[in-house]
């Protein structure tokens, strides 16, 4: 089955919060850089945030100050805490692992609407 499994998406009102999770096999999580991407209808997939094995993070400008990417090495899990959500954040969010090869999760839908 899928190497990466996302969860935590859903429907929220503008200004609300969600936390996305991505479970990964230990042999991938321990050595791979991890990231969250998203893809809105009719648009290309875009990088939201990434985190290195050492914990360094990077965010696209539109989510800075609102989103936080983190990783729990003991649980082999990647997180994306999303606060102050806006309608333009609506997209399918994908977990991504980059190392020897590339892995993608199946995606989880985030919808921000009144």
Tab-separated table of N, CA and C in Angstrom:
chain	number	residue	atom	x	y	z
A	1	UNK	N	0.830	-1.195	0.000
A	1	UNK	CA	0.000	0.000	0.000
A	1	UNK	C	0.867	1.248	0.000
A	2	UNK	N	0.230	2.404	0.263
A	2	UNK	CA	0.934	3.679	0.226
A	2	UNK	C	2.068	3.727	1.240
A	3	UNK	N	3.192	4.343	0.822
A	3	UNK	CA	4.324	4.505	1.718
A	3	UNK	C	4.079	5.598	2.756
A	4	UNK	N	3.361	6.650	2.356
A	4	UNK	CA	3.034	7.767	3.225
A	4	UNK	C	1.517	7.897	3.314
A	5	UNK	N	1.000	8.115	4.521
A	5	UNK	CA	-0.441	8.186	4.732
A	5	UNK	C	-0.794	9.461	5.471
A	6	UNK	N	-1.516	10.369	4.793
A	6	UNK	CA	-1.940	11.627	5.402
A	6	UNK	C	-3.296	11.472	6.086
A	7	UNK	N	-3.538	12.332	7.072
A	7	UNK	CA	-4.824	12.394	7.736
A	7	UNK	C	-4.994	13.782	8.346
A	8	UNK	N	-6.218	14.116	8.746
A	8	UNK	CA	-6.473	15.357	9.451
A	8	UNK	C	-7.162	16.435	8.653
A	9	UNK	N	-7.398	16.207	7.377
A	9	UNK	CA	-8.092	17.194	6.573
A	9	UNK	C	-9.561	17.279	6.938
A	10	UNK	N	-10.235	18.292	6.390
A	10	UNK	CA	-11.644	18.464	6.666
A	10	UNK	C	-12.144	19.818	6.219
A	11	UNK	N	-13.378	20.139	6.615
A	11	UNK	CA	-14.025	21.404	6.296
A	11	UNK	C	-13.988	22.309	7.516
A	12	UNK	N	-13.442	23.511	7.348
A	12	UNK	CA	-13.368	24.481	8.435
A	12	UNK	C	-13.767	25.856	7.922
A	13	UNK	N	-14.196	26.716	8.842
A	13	UNK	CA	-14.523	28.090	8.498
A	13	UNK	C	-13.261	28.932	8.418
A	14	UNK	N	-13.296	30.038	7.662
A	14	UNK	CA	-12.146	30.939	7.650
A	14	UNK	C	-11.752	31.346	9.062
A	15	UNK	N	-10.443	31.361	9.313
A	15	UNK	CA	-9.937	31.657	10.639
A	15	UNK	C	-9.756	30.445	11.520
A	16	UNK	N	-10.238	29.300	11.080
A	16	UNK	CA	-10.126	28.080	11.847
A	16	UNK	C	-8.764	27.429	11.722
A	17	UNK	N	-8.617	26.274	12.386
A	17	UNK	CA	-7.344	25.559	12.419
A	17	UNK	C	-7.530	24.083	12.128
A	18	UNK	N	-6.500	23.483	11.572
A	18	UNK	CA	-6.421	22.045	11.362
A	18	UNK	C	-4.986	21.607	11.569
A	19	UNK	N	-4.802	20.355	11.976
A	19	UNK	CA	-3.472	19.766	12.023
A	19	UNK	C	-3.449	18.520	11.160
A	20	UNK	N	-2.611	18.538	10.142
A	20	UNK	CA	-2.437	17.398	9.268
A	20	UNK	C	-1.318	16.511	9.788
A	21	UNK	N	-1.476	15.207	9.594
A	21	UNK	CA	-0.461	14.243	10.000
A	21	UNK	C	-0.077	13.374	8.818
A	22	UNK	N	1.155	12.923	8.804
A	22	UNK	CA	1.660	12.024	7.775
A	22	UNK	C	2.477	10.943	8.447
A	23	UNK	N	1.988	9.713	8.377
A	23	UNK	CA	2.691	8.574	8.942
A	23	UNK	C	3.598	7.959	7.881
A	24	UNK	N	4.841	7.702	8.248
A	24	UNK	CA	5.824	7.177	7.310
A	24	UNK	C	6.537	5.968	7.896
A	25	UNK	N	6.991	5.051	7.054
A	25	UNK	CA	7.806	3.943	7.547
A	25	UNK	C	9.086	4.469	8.176
A	26	UNK	N	9.562	3.795	9.203
A	26	UNK	CA	10.736	4.252	9.930
A	26	UNK	C	11.961	4.358	9.036
A	27	UNK	N	12.134	3.435	8.116
A	27	UNK	CA	13.316	3.454	7.267
A	27	UNK	C	13.322	4.625	6.295
A	28	UNK	N	12.174	5.219	6.046
A	28	UNK	CA	12.074	6.415	5.214
A	28	UNK	C	12.186	7.669	6.076
A	29	UNK	N	11.412	7.708	7.144
A	29	UNK	CA	11.345	8.900	7.978
A	29	UNK	C	12.692	9.249	8.606
A	30	UNK	N	13.478	8.246	8.947
A	30	UNK	CA	14.724	8.480	9.664
A	30	UNK	C	15.796	9.161	8.823
A	31	UNK	N	15.726	9.058	7.505
A	31	UNK	CA	16.789	9.573	6.658
A	31	UNK	C	16.311	10.547	5.583
A	32	UNK	N	15.021	10.699	5.410
A	32	UNK	CA	14.495	11.529	4.335
A	32	UNK	C	14.117	12.925	4.806
A	33	UNK	N	14.337	13.911	3.944
A	33	UNK	CA	13.741	15.224	4.140
A	33	UNK	C	12.250	15.108	3.833
A	34	UNK	N	11.425	15.842	4.571
A	34	UNK	CA	9.980	15.741	4.436
A	34	UNK	C	9.382	17.090	4.055
A	35	UNK	N	8.218	17.049	3.427
A	35	UNK	CA	7.576	18.285	2.994
A	35	UNK	C	6.076	18.094	2.861
A	36	UNK	N	5.365	19.207	2.863
A	36	UNK	CA	3.952	19.253	2.519
A	36	UNK	C	3.781	20.054	1.237
A	37	UNK	N	3.046	19.492	0.301
A	37	UNK	CA	2.631	20.170	-0.914
A	37	UNK	C	1.112	20.282	-0.914
A	38	UNK	N	0.589	21.130	-1.779
A	38	UNK	CA	-0.852	21.207	-1.945
A	38	UNK	C	-1.201	21.492	-3.395
A	39	UNK	N	-2.394	21.084	-3.781
A	39	UNK	CA	-2.863	21.307	-5.136
A	39	UNK	C	-4.338	21.681	-5.111
A	40	UNK	N	-4.641	22.886	-5.575
A	40	UNK	CA	-6.003	23.363	-5.681
A	40	UNK	C	-6.550	23.008	-7.060
A	41	UNK	N	-7.876	22.933	-7.200
A	41	UNK	CA	-8.465	22.605	-8.501
A	41	UNK	C	-7.995	23.560	-9.593
A	42	UNK	N	-7.530	23.009	-10.707
A	42	UNK	CA	-7.090	23.816	-11.823
A	42	UNK	C	-5.723	24.444	-11.676
A	43	UNK	N	-5.017	24.151	-10.593
A	43	UNK	CA	-3.696	24.724	-10.358
A	43	UNK	C	-2.647	23.624	-10.232
A	44	UNK	N	-1.388	24.015	-10.411
A	44	UNK	CA	-0.288	23.080	-10.244
A	44	UNK	C	-0.019	22.821	-8.764
A	45	UNK	N	0.554	21.669	-8.483
A	45	UNK	CA	0.948	21.353	-7.126
A	45	UNK	C	2.070	22.291	-6.692
A	46	UNK	N	1.993	22.808	-5.463
A	46	UNK	CA	2.970	23.762	-4.974
A	46	UNK	C	3.493	23.352	-3.603
A	47	UNK	N	4.734	23.704	-3.343
A	47	UNK	CA	5.344	23.431	-2.046
A	47	UNK	C	4.758	24.355	-0.997
A	48	UNK	N	4.341	23.797	0.128
A	48	UNK	CA	3.833	24.569	1.251
A	48	UNK	C	4.937	24.798	2.275
A	49	UNK	N	5.597	23.724	2.689
A	49	UNK	CA	6.657	23.801	3.684
A	49	UNK	C	7.497	22.546	3.621
A	50	UNK	N	8.747	22.649	4.035
A	50	UNK	CA	9.593	21.471	4.109
A	50	UNK	C	10.436	21.505	5.372
A	51	UNK	N	10.961	20.343	5.739
A	51	UNK	CA	11.778	20.222	6.942
A	51	UNK	C	12.866	19.193	6.691
A	52	UNK	N	14.090	19.532	7.045
A	52	UNK	CA	15.216	18.629	6.844
A	52	UNK	C	15.308	17.630	7.984
A	53	UNK	N	16.222	16.668	7.848
A	53	UNK	CA	16.441	15.704	8.918
A	53	UNK	C	16.898	16.389	10.193
A	54	UNK	N	17.603	17.504	10.042
A	54	UNK	CA	18.087	18.255	11.187
A	54	UNK	C	17.078	19.211	11.784
A	55	UNK	N	15.908	19.363	11.144
A	55	UNK	CA	14.860	20.194	11.690
A	55	UNK	C	14.763	21.595	11.118
A	56	UNK	N	15.591	21.932	10.142
A	56	UNK	CA	15.478	23.236	9.501
A	56	UNK	C	14.207	23.288	8.666
A	57	UNK	N	13.504	24.417	8.706
A	57	UNK	CA	12.219	24.537	8.030
A	57	UNK	C	12.223	25.653	7.002
A	58	UNK	N	11.299	25.540	6.061
A	58	UNK	CA	11.120	26.529	5.009
A	58	UNK	C	9.643	26.590	4.665
A	59	UNK	N	9.115	27.809	4.442
A	59	UNK	CA	7.701	28.002	4.141
A	59	UNK	C	7.526	28.915	2.941
A	60	UNK	N	6.477	28.664	2.164
A	60	UNK	CA	6.150	29.609	1.126
A	60	UNK	C	5.591	30.867	1.791
A	61	UNK	N	5.743	32.005	1.133
A	61	UNK	CA	5.412	33.277	1.745
A	61	UNK	C	3.960	33.364	2.214
A	62	UNK	N	3.045	32.785	1.476
A	62	UNK	CA	1.630	32.937	1.772
A	62	UNK	C	1.191	32.239	3.059
A	63	UNK	N	2.013	31.339	3.600
A	63	UNK	CA	1.633	30.633	4.826
A	63	UNK	C	2.527	30.984	6.006
A	64	UNK	N	3.542	31.791	5.802
A	64	UNK	CA	4.438	32.170	6.889
A	64	UNK	C	3.665	32.860	8.008
A	65	UNK	N	3.939	32.449	9.228
A	65	UNK	CA	3.262	33.007	10.380
A	65	UNK	C	1.953	32.336	10.711
A	66	UNK	N	1.448	31.491	9.810
A	66	UNK	CA	0.181	30.794	10.025
A	66	UNK	C	0.353	29.279	10.136
A	67	UNK	N	1.276	28.713	9.362
A	67	UNK	CA	1.495	27.271	9.334
A	67	UNK	C	2.808	26.923	10.024
A	68	UNK	N	2.854	25.738	10.632
A	68	UNK	CA	4.071	25.237	11.251
A	68	UNK	C	4.272	23.774	10.878
A	69	UNK	N	5.408	23.466	10.268
A	69	UNK	CA	5.751	22.089	9.952
A	69	UNK	C	6.651	21.549	11.053
A	70	UNK	N	6.436	20.299	11.439
A	70	UNK	CA	7.246	19.683	12.477
A	70	UNK	C	7.311	18.183	12.244
A	71	UNK	N	8.243	17.536	12.924
A	71	UNK	CA	8.368	16.091	12.801
A	71	UNK	C	8.625	15.480	14.165
A	72	UNK	N	8.024	14.317	14.399
A	72	UNK	CA	8.204	13.562	15.628
A	72	UNK	C	8.949	12.289	15.254
A	73	UNK	N	10.237	12.255	15.528
A	73	UNK	CA	11.059	11.127	15.116
A	73	UNK	C	10.696	9.839	15.853
A	74	UNK	N	10.219	9.957	17.082
A	74	UNK	CA	9.830	8.777	17.851
A	74	UNK	C	8.597	8.107	17.259
A	75	UNK	N	7.695	8.904	16.677
A	75	UNK	CA	6.461	8.383	16.104
A	75	UNK	C	6.511	8.239	14.588
A	76	UNK	N	7.631	8.615	13.983
A	76	UNK	CA	7.761	8.570	12.520
A	76	UNK	C	6.604	9.301	11.841
A	77	UNK	N	6.311	10.488	12.332
A	77	UNK	CA	5.157	11.242	11.857
A	77	UNK	C	5.530	12.689	11.558
A	78	UNK	N	5.042	13.187	10.445
A	78	UNK	CA	5.187	14.574	10.029
A	78	UNK	C	3.877	15.301	10.291
A	79	UNK	N	3.960	16.561	10.712
A	79	UNK	CA	2.769	17.349	11.007
A	79	UNK	C	2.784	18.672	10.255
A	80	UNK	N	1.595	19.186	10.011
A	80	UNK	CA	1.432	20.552	9.528
A	80	UNK	C	0.306	21.191	10.324
A	81	UNK	N	0.660	22.080	11.239
A	81	UNK	CA	-0.324	22.829	12.000
A	81	UNK	C	-0.715	24.050	11.191
A	82	UNK	N	-2.001	24.185	10.891
A	82	UNK	CA	-2.501	25.267	10.062
A	82	UNK	C	-3.461	26.119	10.880
A	83	UNK	N	-3.099	27.367	11.097
A	83	UNK	CA	-3.923	28.311	11.834
A	83	UNK	C	-4.349	29.450	10.926
A	84	UNK	N	-5.368	30.188	11.354
A	84	UNK	CA	-5.865	31.339	10.599
A	84	UNK	C	-6.104	30.985	9.141
A	85	UNK	N	-6.784	29.890	8.919
A	85	UNK	CA	-6.989	29.393	7.564
A	85	UNK	C	-7.834	30.348	6.727
A	86	UNK	N	-7.490	30.418	5.453
A	86	UNK	CA	-8.164	31.275	4.494
A	86	UNK	C	-8.760	30.430	3.377
A	87	UNK	N	-9.784	30.938	2.687
A	87	UNK	CA	-10.357	30.177	1.569
A	87	UNK	C	-9.323	29.773	0.530
A	88	UNK	N	-8.319	30.599	0.305
A	88	UNK	CA	-7.292	30.275	-0.670
A	88	UNK	C	-6.374	29.139	-0.235
A	89	UNK	N	-6.503	28.677	1.006
A	89	UNK	CA	-5.772	27.501	1.461
A	89	UNK	C	-6.458	26.204	1.044
A	90	UNK	N	-7.652	26.302	0.500
A	90	UNK	CA	-8.390	25.122	0.072
A	90	UNK	C	-7.612	24.361	-0.996
A	91	UNK	N	-7.355	23.082	-0.747
A	91	UNK	CA	-6.572	22.259	-1.660
A	91	UNK	C	-6.489	20.845	-1.108
A	92	UNK	N	-5.990	19.941	-1.925
A	92	UNK	CA	-5.584	18.633	-1.444
A	92	UNK	C	-4.138	18.753	-0.994
A	93	UNK	N	-3.864	18.349	0.229
A	93	UNK	CA	-2.529	18.450	0.801
A	93	UNK	C	-1.847	17.094	0.760
A	94	UNK	N	-0.598	17.085	0.287
A	94	UNK	CA	0.153	15.855	0.089
A	94	UNK	C	1.430	15.833	0.920
A	95	UNK	N	1.690	14.715	1.545
A	95	UNK	CA	2.955	14.477	2.218
A	95	UNK	C	3.988	14.035	1.186
A	96	UNK	N	5.230	14.462	1.367
A	96	UNK	CA	6.297	14.211	0.411
A	96	UNK	C	7.579	13.853	1.148
A	97	UNK	N	8.270	12.840	0.658
A	97	UNK	CA	9.550	12.430	1.222
A	97	UNK	C	10.577	12.366	0.108
A	98	UNK	N	11.724	12.997	0.319
A	98	UNK	CA	12.769	13.050	-0.701
A	98	UNK	C	14.088	12.546	-0.138
A	99	UNK	N	14.676	11.604	-0.821
A	99	UNK	CA	15.960	11.048	-0.429
A	99	UNK	C	16.532	10.259	-1.580
A	100	UNK	N	16.759	8.976	-1.362
A	100	UNK	CA	17.235	8.114	-2.436
A	100	UNK	C	16.207	8.042	-3.567
A	101	UNK	N	14.938	8.004	-3.202
A	101	UNK	CA	13.829	8.059	-4.144
A	101	UNK	C	12.784	9.006	-3.577
A	102	UNK	N	11.739	9.287	-4.364
A	102	UNK	CA	10.672	10.196	-3.968
A	102	UNK	C	9.415	9.413	-3.634
A	103	UNK	N	8.764	9.776	-2.524
A	103	UNK	CA	7.505	9.177	-2.121
A	103	UNK	C	6.453	10.257	-1.946
A	104	UNK	N	5.210	9.925	-2.302
A	104	UNK	CA	4.060	10.803	-2.119
A	104	UNK	C	2.960	10.074	-1.367
A	105	UNK	N	2.242	10.806	-0.532
A	105	UNK	CA	1.043	10.272	0.076
A	105	UNK	C	-0.131	10.385	-0.879
A	106	UNK	N	-1.290	9.893	-0.444
A	106	UNK	CA	-2.476	9.898	-1.298
A	106	UNK	C	-3.220	11.227	-1.273
A	107	UNK	N	-2.918	12.065	-0.304
A	107	UNK	CA	-3.533	13.373	-0.192
A	107	UNK	C	-4.698	13.403	0.776
A	108	UNK	N	-4.906	14.555	1.407
A	108	UNK	CA	-6.048	14.772	2.282
A	108	UNK	C	-6.650	16.135	1.961
A	109	UNK	N	-7.976	16.188	1.840
A	109	UNK	CA	-8.666	17.402	1.411
A	109	UNK	C	-8.816	18.389	2.553
A	110	UNK	N	-8.443	19.637	2.296
A	110	UNK	CA	-8.681	20.743	3.218
A	110	UNK	C	-9.571	21.751	2.509
A	111	UNK	N	-10.724	22.036	3.096
A	111	UNK	CA	-11.660	22.998	2.524
A	111	UNK	C	-11.945	24.083	3.546
A	112	UNK	N	-11.697	25.326	3.167
A	112	UNK	CA	-11.922	26.477	4.039
A	112	UNK	C	-13.041	27.303	3.415
A	113	UNK	N	-14.197	27.309	4.062
A	113	UNK	CA	-15.365	27.967	3.494
A	113	UNK	C	-16.377	28.291	4.574
A	114	UNK	N	-17.143	29.371	4.343
A	114	UNK	CA	-18.234	29.726	5.227
A	114	UNK	C	-19.511	28.999	4.841
